[in-house]
Amino acid sequence: MQSKSSRIAVIDIGTNTCILLIAELIDGKLMKIFEHTEFPRIGEGVDETKIISNSSIQRLNKILKEYLRFSHTYEADRMFAFATSAVRDAKNKDEFISYFRKKLDLQIEVFDGFTEAKFGYFGAVFDFEDGNSEHYTVLDIGGGSTENSYIDDGKFFSKSIDIGSVRVTEKFFKNGINVKSIEQAKNFISEKFLEINFLNLEHRTLIGVAGTMTTLSALNQNLKTFNEEKVHKSILAVNDVDILFNRLSRMNEQQILELGDFMKGRADIITAGALILLEFMNYFGFEEITVSSKGLRYGVFLFLTKN
C-alpha cells in the first residue's frame, strides 16, 4: 500500500516570475502533480522606487486567482505562498501583503535572504544521488537577488546579495547593451561579489537553479521548446556561458524571443542573468555548473511535508 502525504500547492512570487507547484510525497518520493509559470514582474522599477506598482499588483492578482483555481482543480489540501527579493525590498510590503489577504484570502510570507537560500539549496539537491553531501554549493540567480549556499561541517552557510537579472537590466541595459554598459555592469557585479568573497567554495560542485540557469541550458542544447528532462542535471561549462553571453549581447529582444518558446518573459533580462553567472564562475574559478530545474519551491514543499 502506498504511503501518501497531503497534496500541497506552493506559490513562489519572485521578482520576475510567479510559479505554482502542486505536489505530494508518495512512498517518500516527491511526485509533481502540476507546475505552471507566469511572468508578472512585480519587481519592475522596485530597485529605483522601492515601490511595487499598482499595475504589477494587478498583473499578479490575475495570476493568483488562476492559481487558486488550479489548486482547487487539483485538490490541494494545503497552500503556501511566499515572496522574495522584490517584496522584501519594497516600502509598500505591508500594503502588498494586506491587499492579497483581503482580496483573495491568501496569506503571503516574505522570505529573508537566508531563508530563501536555505530552501533553495535543499530544493536544488534533494534528488541528486548524494543530496546530503557537503561538497555542493548552490547558486540561485533571481530577478532581484542572488543567493549562494552550502553546508560545511554540518552547518548551513549562505549569503544573499542584491544583484539579479531584472535589477542589472534596469540599472545598466535599459538603453541598450554595448561595451560601456557591459563594463559598468561588470564593475557593479564585481563590487557585490566582494560581499561574498569569504565563502568557502573551493573544491565544491556548483549547482545552479532558477530561470537564468535553465534558460541558458536550453539555449546551449539548441532546444526550441523547454524540455525539463534534458535540462535537469545538464552541465554548462564556463566557456559555454561565455559564448552564450556574447551571442545574446549582440541580439535585440525580438531576436532573443525567437530562440525558443521558453524565452517568453525572459527575453529582455536573460543577457544580464548570463553575465551574472559568467562573472560568478570566473570570480570563484568554476569550470562548470550543473543545472537543477527544481530549487526554492521544491525546498519549501519538502519542508511543509515535515511540519
Short mmCIF file of C-alpha atoms in Angstrom, two decimals:
data_model
loop_
_atom_site.label_atom_id
_atom_site.label_comp_id
_atom_site.label_asym_id
_atom_site.label_seq_id
_atom_site.Cartn_x
_atom_site.Cartn_y
_atom_site.Cartn_z
CA MET A 1 0.00 0.00 0.00
CA GLN A 2 1.34 3.40 -0.99
CA SER A 3 2.06 5.95 1.71
CA LYS A 4 0.94 9.45 0.68
CA SER A 5 1.42 12.86 2.22
CA SER A 6 -1.08 15.67 1.83
CA ARG A 7 -1.16 17.39 -1.55
CA ILE A 8 0.38 20.86 -1.22
CA ALA A 9 0.23 23.88 -3.51
CA VAL A 10 3.30 26.13 -3.25
CA ILE A 11 3.27 29.59 -4.84
CA ASP A 12 6.66 31.25 -5.40
CA ILE A 13 6.29 35.01 -6.03
CA GLY A 14 9.63 36.17 -7.37
CA THR A 15 10.88 39.43 -8.84
CA ASN A 16 10.15 38.31 -12.40
CA THR A 17 8.11 35.12 -12.13
CA CYS A 18 5.24 33.62 -10.20
CA ILE A 19 5.40 29.82 -10.10
CA LEU A 20 2.83 27.32 -8.87
CA LEU A 21 3.91 23.83 -7.80
CA ILE A 22 1.37 21.23 -6.71
CA ALA A 23 2.96 18.06 -5.38
CA GLU A 24 2.76 15.27 -2.83
CA LEU A 25 5.06 12.65 -1.35
CA ILE A 26 4.34 9.06 -2.33
CA ASP A 27 6.44 6.45 -0.53
CA GLY A 28 8.89 9.19 0.34
CA LYS A 29 9.35 10.39 -3.25
CA LEU A 30 8.27 13.81 -4.41
CA MET A 31 5.64 13.49 -7.12
CA LYS A 32 4.87 16.62 -9.13
CA ILE A 33 1.18 16.87 -9.93
CA PHE A 34 1.15 20.23 -11.69
CA GLU A 35 3.51 23.13 -12.29
CA HIS A 36 2.99 26.44 -14.05
CA THR A 37 4.95 29.69 -14.51
CA GLU A 38 3.75 33.21 -15.28
CA PHE A 39 5.69 36.49 -15.54
CA PRO A 40 4.05 39.36 -13.63
CA ARG A 41 7.45 41.00 -12.99
CA ILE A 42 6.38 42.64 -9.75
CA GLY A 43 9.97 43.82 -9.30
CA GLU A 44 9.68 46.22 -12.22
CA GLY A 45 11.07 49.55 -11.03
CA VAL A 46 11.44 48.39 -7.40
CA ASP A 47 15.22 48.85 -7.38
CA GLU A 48 14.77 52.54 -8.17
CA THR A 49 11.47 53.42 -6.45
CA LYS A 50 11.28 50.80 -3.68
CA ILE A 51 7.57 50.55 -4.55
CA ILE A 52 5.65 47.66 -6.09
CA SER A 53 3.46 49.41 -8.66
CA ASN A 54 -0.30 49.05 -8.81
CA SER A 55 -0.04 47.68 -12.35
CA SER A 56 2.31 44.93 -11.09
CA ILE A 57 -0.10 44.10 -8.28
CA GLN A 58 -2.99 43.82 -10.73
CA ARG A 59 -0.97 41.52 -13.01
CA LEU A 60 -0.15 39.33 -10.01
CA ASN A 61 -3.74 39.39 -8.77
CA LYS A 62 -4.96 37.92 -12.06
CA ILE A 63 -2.34 35.16 -11.90
CA LEU A 64 -3.01 34.29 -8.25
CA LYS A 65 -6.74 33.99 -8.95
CA GLU A 66 -5.89 31.44 -11.63
CA TYR A 67 -3.51 29.61 -9.29
CA LEU A 68 -6.20 29.36 -6.63
CA ARG A 69 -8.45 27.81 -9.24
CA PHE A 70 -5.73 25.34 -10.26
CA SER A 71 -5.19 24.40 -6.62
CA HIS A 72 -8.89 23.63 -6.26
CA THR A 73 -8.98 21.69 -9.54
CA TYR A 74 -6.03 19.53 -8.49
CA GLU A 75 -7.48 19.08 -4.99
CA ALA A 76 -4.61 20.54 -2.99
CA ASP A 77 -5.12 20.05 0.75
CA ARG A 78 -2.83 22.92 1.75
CA MET A 79 -1.50 26.09 0.18
CA PHE A 80 1.59 28.12 0.97
CA ALA A 81 2.53 31.36 -0.81
CA PHE A 82 5.77 33.23 -0.34
CA ALA A 83 7.58 36.21 -1.86
CA THR A 84 11.26 37.03 -2.17
CA SER A 85 13.51 39.93 -3.19
CA ALA A 86 11.11 42.45 -4.75
CA VAL A 87 8.63 42.33 -1.88
CA ARG A 88 11.45 42.13 0.65
CA ASP A 89 12.85 45.44 -0.69
CA ALA A 90 9.55 47.26 -1.17
CA LYS A 91 8.43 50.09 1.10
CA ASN A 92 4.81 49.09 0.48
CA LYS A 93 5.43 45.46 1.50
CA ASP A 94 2.76 45.57 4.24
CA GLU A 95 0.17 47.05 1.89
CA PHE A 96 1.04 44.39 -0.70
CA ILE A 97 0.51 41.56 1.79
CA SER A 98 -2.69 43.13 3.14
CA TYR A 99 -4.12 43.53 -0.37
CA PHE A 100 -3.93 39.83 -1.20
CA ARG A 101 -5.08 38.77 2.24
CA LYS A 102 -8.24 40.85 1.82
CA LYS A 103 -8.73 40.35 -1.92
CA LEU A 104 -8.03 36.63 -2.23
CA ASP A 105 -7.89 35.46 1.39
CA LEU A 106 -4.28 34.49 0.65
CA GLN A 107 -1.54 34.92 3.23
CA ILE A 108 1.87 35.64 1.67
CA GLU A 109 5.04 35.06 3.68
CA VAL A 110 8.08 37.20 2.85
CA PHE A 111 11.35 35.28 3.00
CA ASP A 112 14.57 36.92 4.08
CA GLY A 113 17.71 36.12 2.08
CA PHE A 114 18.87 33.37 4.42
CA THR A 115 15.53 31.53 4.35
CA GLU A 116 15.36 31.85 0.58
CA ALA A 117 18.86 30.42 0.23
CA LYS A 118 18.22 27.54 2.62
CA PHE A 119 15.06 26.35 0.90
CA GLY A 120 16.70 26.91 -2.47
CA TYR A 121 19.68 24.77 -1.51
CA PHE A 122 17.70 21.75 -0.32
CA GLY A 123 15.23 22.07 -3.18
CA ALA A 124 18.10 22.05 -5.67
CA VAL A 125 19.94 18.97 -4.43
CA PHE A 126 17.21 16.74 -2.98
CA ASP A 127 17.09 14.41 -5.99
CA PHE A 128 20.83 14.30 -6.62
CA GLU A 129 22.43 10.95 -5.80
CA ASP A 130 24.13 12.27 -2.68
CA GLY A 131 21.72 15.07 -1.84
CA ASN A 132 23.04 15.47 1.70
CA SER A 133 26.64 15.79 0.58
CA GLU A 134 28.67 18.76 1.76
CA HIS A 135 30.59 19.14 -1.49
CA TYR A 136 27.82 21.13 -3.23
CA THR A 137 27.36 24.87 -3.40
CA VAL A 138 24.10 26.17 -4.83
CA LEU A 139 23.80 29.38 -6.85
CA ASP A 140 20.36 30.94 -7.35
CA ILE A 141 20.28 33.96 -9.66
CA GLY A 142 16.87 35.55 -9.32
CA GLY A 143 15.38 38.71 -10.72
CA GLY A 144 16.34 40.90 -7.77
CA SER A 145 18.88 38.95 -5.74
CA THR A 146 21.43 36.17 -5.96
CA GLU A 147 21.91 33.55 -3.24
CA ASN A 148 24.84 31.24 -2.72
CA SER A 149 24.77 28.49 -0.10
CA TYR A 150 26.49 25.34 1.07
CA ILE A 151 26.92 23.03 4.07
CA ASP A 152 30.24 22.88 5.91
CA ASP A 153 30.88 20.55 8.86
CA GLY A 154 27.14 20.06 9.27
CA LYS A 155 26.38 23.78 9.38
CA PHE A 156 24.45 25.65 6.70
CA PHE A 157 26.06 28.80 5.26
CA SER A 158 24.52 31.27 2.83
CA LYS A 159 24.73 34.81 1.57
CA SER A 160 22.23 36.85 -0.41
CA ILE A 161 23.38 39.83 -2.45
CA ASP A 162 21.33 42.44 -4.29
CA ILE A 163 22.12 41.54 -7.88
CA GLY A 164 19.65 39.85 -10.19
CA SER A 165 18.70 39.76 -13.85
CA VAL A 166 15.92 42.34 -13.54
CA ARG A 167 17.94 44.62 -11.26
CA VAL A 168 21.05 44.59 -13.50
CA THR A 169 18.95 45.08 -16.64
CA GLU A 170 17.17 48.11 -15.19
CA LYS A 171 20.41 49.63 -13.89
CA PHE A 172 22.59 49.18 -16.96
CA PHE A 173 20.81 47.77 -20.03
CA LYS A 174 17.57 49.77 -20.31
CA ASN A 175 19.03 51.88 -23.12
CA GLY A 176 20.77 49.03 -24.87
CA ILE A 177 23.70 46.69 -24.38
CA ASN A 178 27.09 47.96 -25.52
CA VAL A 179 30.74 47.83 -24.46
CA LYS A 180 30.30 50.66 -21.95
CA SER A 181 27.12 49.32 -20.31
CA ILE A 182 28.62 45.81 -20.07
CA GLU A 183 31.74 47.20 -18.38
CA GLN A 184 29.61 49.20 -15.92
CA ALA A 185 27.52 46.12 -15.14
CA LYS A 186 30.65 44.01 -14.62
CA ASN A 187 32.06 46.55 -12.19
CA PHE A 188 28.80 46.62 -10.24
CA ILE A 189 28.63 42.82 -10.08
CA SER A 190 32.28 42.53 -9.01
CA GLU A 191 31.71 45.02 -6.19
CA LYS A 192 28.78 42.93 -4.97
CA PHE A 193 30.89 39.77 -5.06
CA LEU A 194 33.20 41.38 -2.50
CA GLU A 195 30.35 40.79 -0.04
CA ILE A 196 30.69 37.02 -0.53
CA ASN A 197 34.39 36.55 -1.24
CA PHE A 198 34.81 34.94 2.20
CA LEU A 199 32.62 31.96 1.27
CA ASN A 200 34.38 28.60 1.30
CA LEU A 201 33.62 27.44 -2.26
CA GLU A 202 36.89 25.73 -3.15
CA HIS A 203 36.63 22.07 -4.26
CA ARG A 204 32.82 22.24 -4.32
CA THR A 205 30.48 21.21 -7.13
CA LEU A 206 28.49 24.20 -8.34
CA ILE A 207 24.73 23.64 -8.75
CA GLY A 208 22.60 26.33 -10.41
CA VAL A 209 18.86 26.87 -10.03
CA ALA A 210 16.18 29.24 -11.34
CA GLY A 211 15.35 30.71 -14.74
CA THR A 212 18.73 32.01 -15.82
CA MET A 213 20.32 28.57 -15.43
CA THR A 214 17.54 26.56 -17.05
CA THR A 215 17.15 29.01 -19.93
CA LEU A 216 20.87 29.02 -20.70
CA SER A 217 20.92 25.22 -20.57
CA ALA A 218 18.04 25.04 -23.06
CA LEU A 219 19.85 27.50 -25.34
CA ASN A 220 23.11 25.59 -25.07
CA GLN A 221 21.31 22.44 -26.18
CA ASN A 222 19.65 24.27 -29.08
CA LEU A 223 16.18 23.43 -27.78
CA LYS A 224 13.22 25.29 -29.23
CA THR A 225 10.77 24.03 -26.61
CA PHE A 226 11.73 23.65 -22.98
CA ASN A 227 12.41 20.03 -22.02
CA GLU A 228 12.90 19.52 -18.27
CA GLU A 229 14.34 16.02 -18.70
CA LYS A 230 17.13 17.42 -20.89
CA VAL A 231 17.75 20.49 -18.76
CA HIS A 232 17.72 18.98 -15.25
CA LYS A 233 21.23 17.86 -14.27
CA SER A 234 22.70 19.13 -17.54
CA ILE A 235 26.13 20.78 -17.40
CA LEU A 236 27.22 24.21 -18.61
CA ALA A 237 30.94 24.84 -18.98
CA VAL A 238 32.19 28.36 -18.28
CA ASN A 239 33.13 28.56 -21.96
CA ASP A 240 29.51 27.71 -22.89
CA VAL A 241 28.26 30.56 -20.69
CA ASP A 242 30.82 32.94 -22.20
CA ILE A 243 29.71 32.06 -25.74
CA LEU A 244 26.03 32.38 -24.82
CA PHE A 245 26.52 35.77 -23.17
CA ASN A 246 28.42 37.16 -26.15
CA ARG A 247 25.80 35.80 -28.52
CA LEU A 248 22.90 37.26 -26.53
CA SER A 249 24.60 40.63 -26.06
CA ARG A 250 24.62 41.10 -29.84
CA MET A 251 20.90 40.35 -30.26
CA ASN A 252 17.85 42.51 -29.76
CA GLU A 253 14.88 41.45 -27.65
CA GLN A 254 12.84 40.19 -30.61
CA GLN A 255 15.72 38.06 -31.88
CA ILE A 256 16.18 36.55 -28.43
CA LEU A 257 12.46 35.87 -28.15
CA GLU A 258 12.63 33.82 -31.35
CA LEU A 259 15.31 31.50 -29.92
CA GLY A 260 12.75 29.33 -28.11
CA ASP A 261 9.30 29.37 -26.55
CA PHE A 262 10.94 29.38 -23.10
CA MET A 263 12.14 32.96 -23.77
CA LYS A 264 8.71 34.41 -23.05
CA GLY A 265 9.04 36.70 -20.04
CA ARG A 266 12.86 36.43 -20.07
CA ALA A 267 13.98 37.82 -23.43
CA ASP A 268 14.91 41.25 -22.07
CA ILE A 269 16.69 40.03 -18.92
CA ILE A 270 18.45 36.78 -19.88
CA THR A 271 21.58 38.62 -21.05
CA ALA A 272 22.01 40.20 -17.61
CA GLY A 273 21.45 36.81 -15.98
CA ALA A 274 24.09 35.24 -18.23
CA LEU A 275 26.54 37.99 -17.30
CA ILE A 276 26.00 37.46 -13.57
CA LEU A 277 26.57 33.72 -13.98
CA LEU A 278 29.68 34.22 -16.12
CA GLU A 279 31.18 36.72 -13.68
CA PHE A 280 30.42 34.42 -10.72
CA MET A 281 32.10 31.42 -12.36
CA ASN A 282 35.17 33.47 -13.31
CA TYR A 283 35.38 35.20 -9.92
CA PHE A 284 35.32 31.94 -7.95
CA GLY A 285 37.16 29.80 -10.52
CA PHE A 286 34.40 27.36 -11.51
CA GLU A 287 34.90 25.49 -14.78
CA GLU A 288 31.32 24.20 -14.94
CA ILE A 289 27.90 24.34 -13.34
CA THR A 290 25.29 21.59 -13.06
CA VAL A 291 21.76 22.84 -13.69
CA SER A 292 18.83 21.92 -11.45
CA SER A 293 15.30 22.66 -12.64
CA LYS A 294 14.00 22.32 -9.05
CA GLY A 295 15.08 24.75 -6.35
CA LEU A 296 13.26 27.06 -3.98
CA ARG A 297 9.63 25.93 -4.34
CA TYR A 298 10.70 22.28 -4.00
CA GLY A 299 12.62 23.05 -0.83
CA VAL A 300 9.55 24.78 0.59
CA PHE A 301 7.37 21.81 -0.33
CA LEU A 302 9.72 19.34 1.36
CA PHE A 303 9.80 21.49 4.50
CA LEU A 304 6.00 21.66 4.60
CA THR A 305 5.67 17.88 4.38
CA LYS A 306 7.67 17.60 7.60
CA ASN A 307 5.87 20.36 9.50
#
